[in-house]
C-alpha cells in the first residue's frame, strides 16, 4: 500500500483551520510539524517563497479534498505525490512499503525520525494534536482506528473468562489431580507479591513480563478466576458457591477491569485539569491520584519543556483506581517528549549514591500500605535528598528516613539539547 503525502502552504502551526475533514472516508495517520526551513530547493514545489510547515500523511491515496490554506490567494495547490519524503536527504523516495512517521515538538525546527511502522498499522501522534491546539470535536470527527479502551476492557474480561474455563477443566479431574489447577494462579500471585516487596524483581525476567505496566492487571484477572473456579464445583453449599462467585467478580472488576475502563471514562475530566505551578516552577497535584503527572510537569520544567498535568495523566492512563504506574508514566513521557530530546529510563537503584549520579529522577516512595507517592529528586547531598513533592512542595529528607520510604526505583530523565532550539 502506498502512502500519499499532501503538502500544504500554511504559516500557522495549527490544525484548527483545516477544511473538508468531513470528506475523509478512510483512516488517517496524522503528524504535525512546525518547520521554518523545509529544504534548500523550494523551487521543486513551484513557489520559491513558500513556507511548507505542515504535513498530513494519508492512509489511502483515493481522496479528492485538498486542504488548502486560507487567505493565501497566491499560493498554488501542490500536487500530491505518491512517495515518501525523506527530509534528511531533501528528496522524495518512491515505493516505500513502510511509512516513515515523523513528528516534531512545538519548539523545534528540525526533523526527528520516529520508528517505522507497518503499512497496515495506524498511528496517531496525540501529543502533536494537543500541542497544536486541535479542537476535540475535530479530533473526534476523524475516522482514526486506535486501541479502543472498550476493546481493552473486553480483552481483560475475555482473559478472566478463559481463567474460569481452565478452572472448570481442572476441577473435573479425579482424585488429587484437580489441585494442579492451583499451581499457575498461585505462581502468578506469588510473583506479584514478591515484586511488591522486592522492587528489584520488576526489572528481572520473567517477573518483568508479568508486572510491567498494566499487564499485571490482566494476569491478576486470570489468576483470580482460575484459582477460585477450581474448588467451586466441590463446595457443598449453594450459598458458598454464590459467595465465591461474587468475590471473584468483585476482585476482577476492581483490580482488573476498572484500571482499563476508568481512564477512558474520566478522560475529559483529566484533560480539563488546570496545571498549578508555583513561582519556583513546582507543580502541585490537582487530585489525590495525579502525583505522577504533576511530578513529571515539575521535572520537565527543569529540563526546559512545557507540560500539562492533565495531558500527561491522560497519556499515562492515570485513574483513581490504580493511580499512575511508573512504567506507563515513563512510556508516556518518552513518546510525548522524545521528539524534543527527552530520554526516560525506568530503572532500579542499589543505593542513594547511584541516585546522586543519575541526575533528575522521578521516584516512588511508600506512602501507605499498597499505596505509593511520586516525587522529583532535585539534588542529593551527603546528608539529605532534596525533592519536589507535588503535595507538600520542596522538601529535604535525611538519608536515613529516605531509605525507609524509597522503593529504590525511578524514572531517570535527561534531555538531548542538540534536538532543541
Tab-separated table of C-alpha atoms in Angstrom:
chain	number	residue	atom	x	y	z
A	1	UNK	CA	0.000	0.000	0.000
A	2	UNK	CA	1.364	3.407	-0.959
A	3	UNK	CA	1.154	6.482	1.205
A	4	UNK	CA	0.289	9.840	-0.223
A	5	UNK	CA	1.701	12.994	1.315
A	6	UNK	CA	-0.268	16.171	0.892
A	7	UNK	CA	1.861	19.272	1.393
A	8	UNK	CA	0.219	22.497	2.456
A	9	UNK	CA	1.495	26.058	2.452
A	10	UNK	CA	0.383	27.226	5.883
A	11	UNK	CA	2.082	29.857	8.006
A	12	UNK	CA	0.427	28.977	11.302
A	13	UNK	CA	1.103	25.830	13.390
A	14	UNK	CA	-2.460	24.705	13.874
A	15	UNK	CA	-4.926	22.211	12.530
A	16	UNK	CA	-7.923	24.280	13.590
A	17	UNK	CA	-8.241	25.829	10.117
A	18	UNK	CA	-8.267	22.566	8.178
A	19	UNK	CA	-11.210	22.171	5.849
A	20	UNK	CA	-13.095	19.289	4.308
A	21	UNK	CA	-12.386	16.956	7.218
A	22	UNK	CA	-15.860	15.543	6.754
A	23	UNK	CA	-14.868	14.382	3.256
A	24	UNK	CA	-12.352	11.876	4.539
A	25	UNK	CA	-13.657	8.365	4.129
A	26	UNK	CA	-10.683	6.465	5.465
A	27	UNK	CA	-8.462	6.145	8.479
A	28	UNK	CA	-5.709	8.701	8.518
A	29	UNK	CA	-2.311	8.988	10.049
A	30	UNK	CA	-1.563	12.470	11.219
A	31	UNK	CA	1.752	14.068	12.028
A	32	UNK	CA	2.101	17.767	12.665
A	33	UNK	CA	5.187	19.891	12.217
A	34	UNK	CA	6.267	23.460	12.661
A	35	UNK	CA	9.028	23.896	10.097
A	36	UNK	CA	10.796	27.171	9.463
A	37	UNK	CA	13.101	25.819	6.784
A	38	UNK	CA	11.829	22.925	4.708
A	39	UNK	CA	14.519	22.267	2.127
A	40	UNK	CA	17.103	24.148	0.144
A	41	UNK	CA	15.497	23.763	-3.270
A	42	UNK	CA	11.950	25.003	-2.726
A	43	UNK	CA	11.549	25.635	-6.428
A	44	UNK	CA	10.637	21.961	-6.779
A	45	UNK	CA	7.282	22.845	-5.284
A	46	UNK	CA	6.504	25.675	-7.708
A	47	UNK	CA	6.974	28.550	-5.252
A	48	UNK	CA	10.387	29.687	-4.040
A	49	UNK	CA	8.884	31.683	-1.170
A	50	UNK	CA	6.531	29.005	0.021
A	51	UNK	CA	6.765	28.136	3.724
A	52	UNK	CA	5.728	24.488	3.929
A	53	UNK	CA	5.274	23.699	7.581
A	54	UNK	CA	2.562	21.090	7.929
A	55	UNK	CA	2.166	17.592	6.536
A	56	UNK	CA	-0.783	15.285	6.506
A	57	UNK	CA	0.082	11.688	5.743
A	58	UNK	CA	-2.940	9.921	4.351
A	59	UNK	CA	-3.546	6.227	4.773
A	60	UNK	CA	-5.164	5.930	1.349
A	61	UNK	CA	-4.463	7.750	-1.888
A	62	UNK	CA	-8.024	7.916	-3.238
A	63	UNK	CA	-9.107	11.180	-1.661
A	64	UNK	CA	-10.108	14.272	-3.584
A	65	UNK	CA	-10.163	17.018	-0.973
A	66	UNK	CA	-7.249	19.377	-0.945
A	67	UNK	CA	-6.702	21.070	2.409
A	68	UNK	CA	-5.589	24.420	1.085
A	69	UNK	CA	-4.588	27.399	3.221
A	70	UNK	CA	-6.969	30.200	3.966
A	71	UNK	CA	-6.264	33.783	2.938
A	72	UNK	CA	-3.449	32.676	0.637
A	73	UNK	CA	-4.795	33.507	-2.848
A	74	UNK	CA	-1.341	33.484	-4.415
A	75	UNK	CA	-0.486	30.014	-3.174
A	76	UNK	CA	-0.765	27.230	-5.697
A	77	UNK	CA	-2.069	23.828	-4.640
A	78	UNK	CA	0.741	21.323	-4.560
A	79	UNK	CA	0.086	18.135	-6.426
A	80	UNK	CA	0.023	15.163	-4.029
A	81	UNK	CA	2.972	12.851	-4.531
A	82	UNK	CA	2.617	9.108	-4.056
A	83	UNK	CA	6.018	8.783	-2.452
A	84	UNK	CA	7.539	9.076	0.970
A	85	UNK	CA	9.611	12.106	1.842
A	86	UNK	CA	12.982	11.706	3.487
A	87	UNK	CA	13.853	15.118	4.989
A	88	UNK	CA	17.410	14.115	5.813
A	89	UNK	CA	18.207	13.632	2.131
A	90	UNK	CA	15.934	16.501	1.000
A	91	UNK	CA	14.430	14.414	-1.759
A	92	UNK	CA	11.498	12.127	-2.388
A	93	UNK	CA	11.769	8.355	-2.396
A	94	UNK	CA	9.255	6.181	-4.168
A	95	UNK	CA	7.844	2.726	-3.493
A	96	UNK	CA	8.281	2.639	0.277
A	97	UNK	CA	6.460	-0.283	1.817
A	98	UNK	CA	6.551	1.283	5.290
A	99	UNK	CA	5.515	4.702	6.480
A	100	UNK	CA	8.330	6.754	7.990
A	101	UNK	CA	6.439	8.545	10.704
A	102	UNK	CA	7.975	11.853	11.655
A	103	UNK	CA	6.940	14.220	14.396
A	104	UNK	CA	8.253	17.478	15.690
A	105	UNK	CA	7.730	19.213	19.003
A	106	UNK	CA	6.405	22.721	19.208
A	107	UNK	CA	9.746	24.348	19.986
A	108	UNK	CA	11.820	22.528	17.368
A	109	UNK	CA	12.946	23.438	13.873
A	110	UNK	CA	14.404	20.119	12.780
A	111	UNK	CA	13.033	16.725	11.866
A	112	UNK	CA	13.216	13.860	14.308
A	113	UNK	CA	12.828	10.361	12.919
A	114	UNK	CA	10.481	8.005	14.675
A	115	UNK	CA	10.407	4.210	14.345
A	116	UNK	CA	8.987	2.796	11.144
A	117	UNK	CA	5.644	1.104	11.236
A	118	UNK	CA	3.949	-1.472	9.055
A	119	UNK	CA	1.690	-0.131	6.359
A	120	UNK	CA	-1.365	-1.788	7.872
A	121	UNK	CA	-0.808	-0.193	11.278
A	122	UNK	CA	-2.476	3.004	12.414
A	123	UNK	CA	-0.766	5.777	14.293
A	124	UNK	CA	-1.957	8.973	15.852
A	125	UNK	CA	0.512	11.402	17.374
A	126	UNK	CA	-1.914	12.596	20.025
A	127	UNK	CA	0.793	14.714	21.603
A	128	UNK	CA	1.192	16.626	18.349
A	129	UNK	CA	-2.548	17.211	18.094
A	130	UNK	CA	-2.633	18.593	21.617
A	131	UNK	CA	0.446	20.756	21.039
A	132	UNK	CA	-1.164	22.311	18.006
A	133	UNK	CA	-4.433	23.054	19.829
A	134	UNK	CA	-6.643	20.855	17.711
A	135	UNK	CA	-10.252	21.170	18.953
A	136	UNK	CA	-11.603	18.000	20.481
A	137	UNK	CA	-14.558	17.969	18.099
A	138	UNK	CA	-12.184	17.854	15.134
A	139	UNK	CA	-10.151	15.027	16.633
A	140	UNK	CA	-13.328	13.082	17.358
A	141	UNK	CA	-14.579	13.613	13.803
A	142	UNK	CA	-11.544	11.928	12.293
A	143	UNK	CA	-12.004	8.262	11.462
A	144	UNK	CA	-8.955	7.075	13.338
A	145	UNK	CA	-8.551	3.414	14.190
A	146	UNK	CA	-6.991	3.370	17.633
A	147	UNK	CA	-6.901	0.926	20.503
A	148	UNK	CA	-10.335	1.496	21.972
A	149	UNK	CA	-10.449	1.314	25.791
A	150	UNK	CA	-13.677	-0.649	25.482
A	151	UNK	CA	-11.794	-3.253	23.475
A	152	UNK	CA	-9.094	-3.300	26.144
A	153	UNK	CA	-11.722	-3.830	28.815
A	154	UNK	CA	-13.369	-6.559	26.762
A	155	UNK	CA	-9.970	-8.196	26.382
A	156	UNK	CA	-9.483	-8.283	30.148
A	157	UNK	CA	-12.921	-9.845	30.583
A	158	UNK	CA	-12.103	-12.489	27.975
A	159	UNK	CA	-8.894	-13.347	29.823
A	160	UNK	CA	-10.897	-13.679	33.040
A	161	UNK	CA	-13.399	-15.967	31.314
A	162	UNK	CA	-10.529	-18.057	29.991
A	163	UNK	CA	-9.382	-18.444	33.591
A	164	UNK	CA	-12.861	-19.664	34.502
A	165	UNK	CA	-12.723	-22.156	31.641
A	166	UNK	CA	-9.368	-23.586	32.730
A	167	UNK	CA	-10.570	-23.697	36.316
A	168	UNK	CA	-13.580	-25.756	35.262
A	169	UNK	CA	-11.312	-28.094	33.308
A	170	UNK	CA	-9.037	-28.750	36.275
A	171	UNK	CA	-11.953	-29.063	38.691
A	172	UNK	CA	-13.183	-32.009	36.627
A	173	UNK	CA	-10.020	-34.031	37.217
A	174	UNK	CA	-10.247	-37.002	39.533
A	175	UNK	CA	-8.624	-37.518	42.914
A	176	UNK	CA	-5.805	-35.098	43.738
A	177	UNK	CA	-5.053	-34.100	40.145
A	178	UNK	CA	-7.537	-31.253	40.306
A	179	UNK	CA	-5.280	-29.466	42.807
A	180	UNK	CA	-2.810	-28.850	39.955
A	181	UNK	CA	-5.187	-26.095	38.901
A	182	UNK	CA	-3.860	-24.040	41.800
A	183	UNK	CA	-0.269	-24.108	40.560
A	184	UNK	CA	-0.451	-21.456	37.825
A	185	UNK	CA	-2.692	-18.984	39.722
A	186	UNK	CA	-0.581	-19.358	42.859
A	187	UNK	CA	2.612	-18.767	40.861
A	188	UNK	CA	1.248	-15.598	39.273
A	189	UNK	CA	0.039	-14.183	42.584
A	190	UNK	CA	3.351	-15.079	44.238
A	191	UNK	CA	5.269	-13.210	41.538
A	192	UNK	CA	3.129	-10.107	42.085
A	193	UNK	CA	3.635	-10.253	45.842
A	194	UNK	CA	7.394	-10.736	45.519
A	195	UNK	CA	7.760	-7.809	43.137
A	196	UNK	CA	5.790	-5.641	45.533
A	197	UNK	CA	8.181	-6.267	48.403
A	198	UNK	CA	11.330	-6.588	46.281
A	199	UNK	CA	11.226	-3.849	43.681
A	200	UNK	CA	14.400	-5.095	42.000
A	201	UNK	CA	12.394	-8.004	40.580
A	202	UNK	CA	10.408	-5.523	38.482
A	203	UNK	CA	13.391	-5.365	36.164
A	204	UNK	CA	14.245	-9.090	36.110
A	205	UNK	CA	12.767	-11.529	33.615
A	206	UNK	CA	10.338	-13.272	33.715
A	207	UNK	CA	8.977	-11.123	36.556
A	208	UNK	CA	9.092	-8.009	34.373
A	209	UNK	CA	6.936	-9.688	31.733
A	210	UNK	CA	4.112	-10.156	34.226
A	211	UNK	CA	4.206	-6.947	36.264
A	212	UNK	CA	5.205	-4.492	33.520
A	213	UNK	CA	2.717	-1.637	33.325
A	214	UNK	CA	-0.919	-2.680	33.209
A	215	UNK	CA	-0.089	-6.255	32.242
A	216	UNK	CA	-0.247	-7.226	35.907
A	217	UNK	CA	-3.957	-6.414	35.977
A	218	UNK	CA	-4.545	-8.825	33.103
A	219	UNK	CA	-2.581	-11.632	34.739
A	220	UNK	CA	-4.348	-10.949	38.029
A	221	UNK	CA	-7.771	-11.392	36.435
A	222	UNK	CA	-6.665	-14.752	35.049
A	223	UNK	CA	-5.131	-15.911	38.336
A	224	UNK	CA	-8.173	-14.947	40.415
A	225	UNK	CA	-10.784	-16.525	38.154
A	226	UNK	CA	-8.880	-19.749	37.589
A	227	UNK	CA	-7.832	-20.087	41.221
A	228	UNK	CA	-11.350	-19.580	42.570
A	229	UNK	CA	-13.090	-21.669	39.909
A	230	UNK	CA	-11.064	-24.831	40.609
A	231	UNK	CA	-12.705	-25.572	44.012
A	232	UNK	CA	-16.091	-24.118	43.053
A	233	UNK	CA	-17.703	-27.387	41.968
A	234	UNK	CA	-16.573	-29.121	45.158
A	235	UNK	CA	-18.212	-26.700	47.555
A	236	UNK	CA	-21.159	-28.453	49.272
A	237	UNK	CA	-23.494	-25.469	49.704
A	238	UNK	CA	-25.001	-23.246	47.074
A	239	UNK	CA	-24.543	-20.140	49.215
A	240	UNK	CA	-20.812	-20.844	49.359
A	241	UNK	CA	-20.641	-21.056	45.583
A	242	UNK	CA	-22.541	-17.791	45.241
A	243	UNK	CA	-20.218	-16.012	47.681
A	244	UNK	CA	-17.125	-17.268	45.859
A	245	UNK	CA	-18.563	-16.116	42.531
A	246	UNK	CA	-19.365	-12.690	43.957
A	247	UNK	CA	-15.851	-12.444	45.371
A	248	UNK	CA	-14.410	-13.424	42.004
A	249	UNK	CA	-16.468	-10.862	40.103
A	250	UNK	CA	-15.711	-8.107	42.607
A	251	UNK	CA	-11.955	-8.661	42.544
A	252	UNK	CA	-11.816	-8.857	38.748
A	253	UNK	CA	-13.876	-5.701	38.291
A	254	UNK	CA	-11.995	-3.616	40.848
A	255	UNK	CA	-8.432	-4.773	40.258
A	256	UNK	CA	-8.504	-5.678	36.563
A	257	UNK	CA	-11.399	-4.132	34.648
A	258	UNK	CA	-11.545	-0.673	36.214
A	259	UNK	CA	-7.823	0.124	35.698
A	260	UNK	CA	-8.524	-0.129	31.961
A	261	UNK	CA	-12.028	1.321	31.881
A	262	UNK	CA	-11.819	4.262	34.293
A	263	UNK	CA	-9.039	6.168	32.440
A	264	UNK	CA	-11.316	6.278	29.401
A	265	UNK	CA	-14.353	7.362	31.423
A	266	UNK	CA	-12.527	10.242	33.130
A	267	UNK	CA	-10.507	11.334	30.105
A	268	UNK	CA	-12.438	14.589	29.696
A	269	UNK	CA	-12.097	15.362	33.394
A	270	UNK	CA	-8.346	14.821	33.298
A	271	UNK	CA	-7.986	16.876	30.130
A	272	UNK	CA	-9.634	19.847	31.853
A	273	UNK	CA	-7.288	19.828	34.848
A	274	UNK	CA	-5.656	23.211	35.370
A	275	UNK	CA	-1.921	22.863	35.955
A	276	UNK	CA	-0.892	24.686	39.127
A	277	UNK	CA	2.691	25.948	39.172
A	278	UNK	CA	4.413	27.783	41.996
A	279	UNK	CA	6.757	30.719	41.477
A	280	UNK	CA	9.765	28.384	41.564
A	281	UNK	CA	8.350	26.029	38.941
A	282	UNK	CA	6.940	23.306	41.199
A	283	UNK	CA	3.708	21.687	40.070
A	284	UNK	CA	1.132	20.782	42.719
A	285	UNK	CA	-1.169	17.865	42.024
A	286	UNK	CA	-4.818	18.669	41.400
A	287	UNK	CA	-6.198	15.321	42.591
A	288	UNK	CA	-5.221	12.620	45.044
A	289	UNK	CA	-4.134	10.291	42.251
A	290	UNK	CA	-2.196	12.549	39.837
A	291	UNK	CA	1.025	12.867	41.817
A	292	UNK	CA	2.937	11.178	38.985
A	293	UNK	CA	1.837	13.559	36.209
A	294	UNK	CA	2.297	16.578	38.493
A	295	UNK	CA	5.808	15.478	39.443
A	296	UNK	CA	6.545	14.931	35.752
A	297	UNK	CA	5.477	18.512	34.973
A	298	UNK	CA	7.985	19.782	37.541
A	299	UNK	CA	10.777	17.614	36.138
A	300	UNK	CA	10.013	18.571	32.543
A	301	UNK	CA	10.063	22.227	33.515
A	302	UNK	CA	13.554	21.781	34.935
A	303	UNK	CA	14.564	20.412	31.538
A	304	UNK	CA	13.040	23.357	29.713
A	305	UNK	CA	9.923	21.571	28.491
A	306	UNK	CA	6.418	22.907	28.990
A	307	UNK	CA	3.869	20.322	30.133
A	308	UNK	CA	0.319	19.985	31.391
A	309	UNK	CA	-0.687	17.747	34.274
A	310	UNK	CA	-3.926	16.675	32.618
A	311	UNK	CA	-2.342	15.749	29.306
A	312	UNK	CA	0.293	13.568	30.972
A	313	UNK	CA	-2.385	11.964	33.143
A	314	UNK	CA	-4.393	11.005	30.052
A	315	UNK	CA	-1.374	9.624	28.218
A	316	UNK	CA	-0.270	7.658	31.316
A	317	UNK	CA	-3.694	6.003	31.843
A	318	UNK	CA	-3.989	7.623	35.271
A	319	UNK	CA	-7.034	6.690	37.340
A	320	UNK	CA	-8.218	6.875	40.959
A	321	UNK	CA	-8.237	3.076	40.973
A	322	UNK	CA	-4.609	2.424	40.051
A	323	UNK	CA	-3.042	5.871	40.211
A	324	UNK	CA	-0.188	6.310	37.740
A	325	UNK	CA	2.009	3.299	37.108
A	326	UNK	CA	5.718	4.196	36.756
A	327	UNK	CA	6.152	2.106	33.610
A	328	UNK	CA	3.151	3.782	31.967
A	329	UNK	CA	4.375	7.227	33.013
A	330	UNK	CA	7.846	6.564	31.626
A	331	UNK	CA	6.462	5.353	28.293
A	332	UNK	CA	4.063	8.293	28.041
A	333	UNK	CA	6.797	10.850	28.694
A	334	UNK	CA	9.144	9.214	26.213
A	335	UNK	CA	6.510	9.054	23.483
A	336	UNK	CA	5.267	12.580	24.125
A	337	UNK	CA	8.565	14.421	24.572
A	338	UNK	CA	11.020	12.105	22.851
A	339	UNK	CA	10.983	14.279	19.706
A	340	UNK	CA	12.062	17.192	21.921
A	341	UNK	CA	15.150	15.304	23.047
A	342	UNK	CA	13.793	13.751	26.242
A	343	UNK	CA	15.197	10.380	27.275
A	344	UNK	CA	13.435	8.400	30.002
A	345	UNK	CA	14.586	5.194	31.641
A	346	UNK	CA	12.679	3.379	34.348
A	347	UNK	CA	15.328	1.547	36.353
A	348	UNK	CA	16.346	0.055	39.684
A	349	UNK	CA	18.807	1.680	42.080
A	350	UNK	CA	21.053	-0.080	44.558
A	351	UNK	CA	21.923	2.939	46.674
A	352	UNK	CA	21.436	6.651	47.206
A	353	UNK	CA	24.870	7.156	45.682
A	354	UNK	CA	23.567	5.810	42.377
A	355	UNK	CA	20.628	8.185	42.625
A	356	UNK	CA	23.052	11.055	43.173
A	357	UNK	CA	24.844	10.289	39.927
A	358	UNK	CA	21.643	9.715	37.943
A	359	UNK	CA	20.515	13.326	37.813
A	360	UNK	CA	16.880	14.419	37.583
A	361	UNK	CA	14.737	11.433	38.597
A	362	UNK	CA	11.090	10.683	39.333
A	363	UNK	CA	10.974	8.265	42.251
A	364	UNK	CA	8.308	6.254	44.020
A	365	UNK	CA	8.117	6.262	47.807
A	366	UNK	CA	5.903	4.189	50.047
A	367	UNK	CA	3.061	6.364	51.289
A	368	UNK	CA	0.945	3.697	52.971
A	369	UNK	CA	0.047	0.031	52.570
A	370	UNK	CA	-0.129	-0.763	48.831
A	371	UNK	CA	-0.018	2.963	48.052
A	372	UNK	CA	2.953	4.827	46.584
A	373	UNK	CA	3.677	8.502	46.042
A	374	UNK	CA	5.742	10.150	43.301
A	375	UNK	CA	8.470	12.723	43.989
A	376	UNK	CA	11.087	14.533	41.918
A	377	UNK	CA	14.679	14.220	43.114
A	378	UNK	CA	16.318	17.586	42.520
A	379	UNK	CA	19.554	17.169	44.459
A	380	UNK	CA	21.338	14.563	46.545
A	381	UNK	CA	23.867	15.765	49.115
A	382	UNK	CA	25.907	13.814	51.646
A	383	UNK	CA	23.274	14.394	54.325
A	384	UNK	CA	19.891	14.682	52.620
A	385	UNK	CA	17.866	14.282	49.453
A	386	UNK	CA	16.101	17.378	48.146
A	387	UNK	CA	12.816	16.526	46.470
A	388	UNK	CA	9.860	18.315	44.935
A	389	UNK	CA	6.700	16.842	46.416
A	390	UNK	CA	3.600	17.579	44.300
A	391	UNK	CA	1.618	17.560	47.529
A	392	UNK	CA	3.871	19.397	50.020
A	393	UNK	CA	6.339	21.298	47.846
A	394	UNK	CA	10.100	21.477	48.305
A	395	UNK	CA	11.431	19.100	50.954
A	396	UNK	CA	14.778	17.921	52.292
A	397	UNK	CA	14.743	14.323	53.562
A	398	UNK	CA	17.646	12.890	55.606
A	399	UNK	CA	19.243	9.779	54.128
A	400	UNK	CA	18.118	7.516	56.952
A	401	UNK	CA	14.472	8.489	56.579
A	402	UNK	CA	14.717	8.435	52.798
A	403	UNK	CA	15.936	4.824	52.771
A	404	UNK	CA	12.856	3.749	54.727
A	405	UNK	CA	10.337	5.135	52.266
A	406	UNK	CA	12.140	4.888	48.917
A	407	UNK	CA	11.265	1.922	46.696
A	408	UNK	CA	14.717	2.002	45.087
A	409	UNK	CA	13.456	2.654	41.599
A	410	UNK	CA	12.825	5.703	39.489
A	411	UNK	CA	12.450	7.275	36.064
A	412	UNK	CA	15.705	8.946	35.082
A	413	UNK	CA	15.039	11.936	32.828
A	414	UNK	CA	17.549	13.759	30.683
A	415	UNK	CA	17.330	15.887	27.586
A	416	UNK	CA	19.486	15.991	24.498
A	417	UNK	CA	19.809	19.715	23.847
A	418	UNK	CA	21.006	19.098	20.315
A	419	UNK	CA	17.402	18.238	19.428
A	420	UNK	CA	16.000	21.512	20.700
A	421	UNK	CA	16.294	25.122	19.713
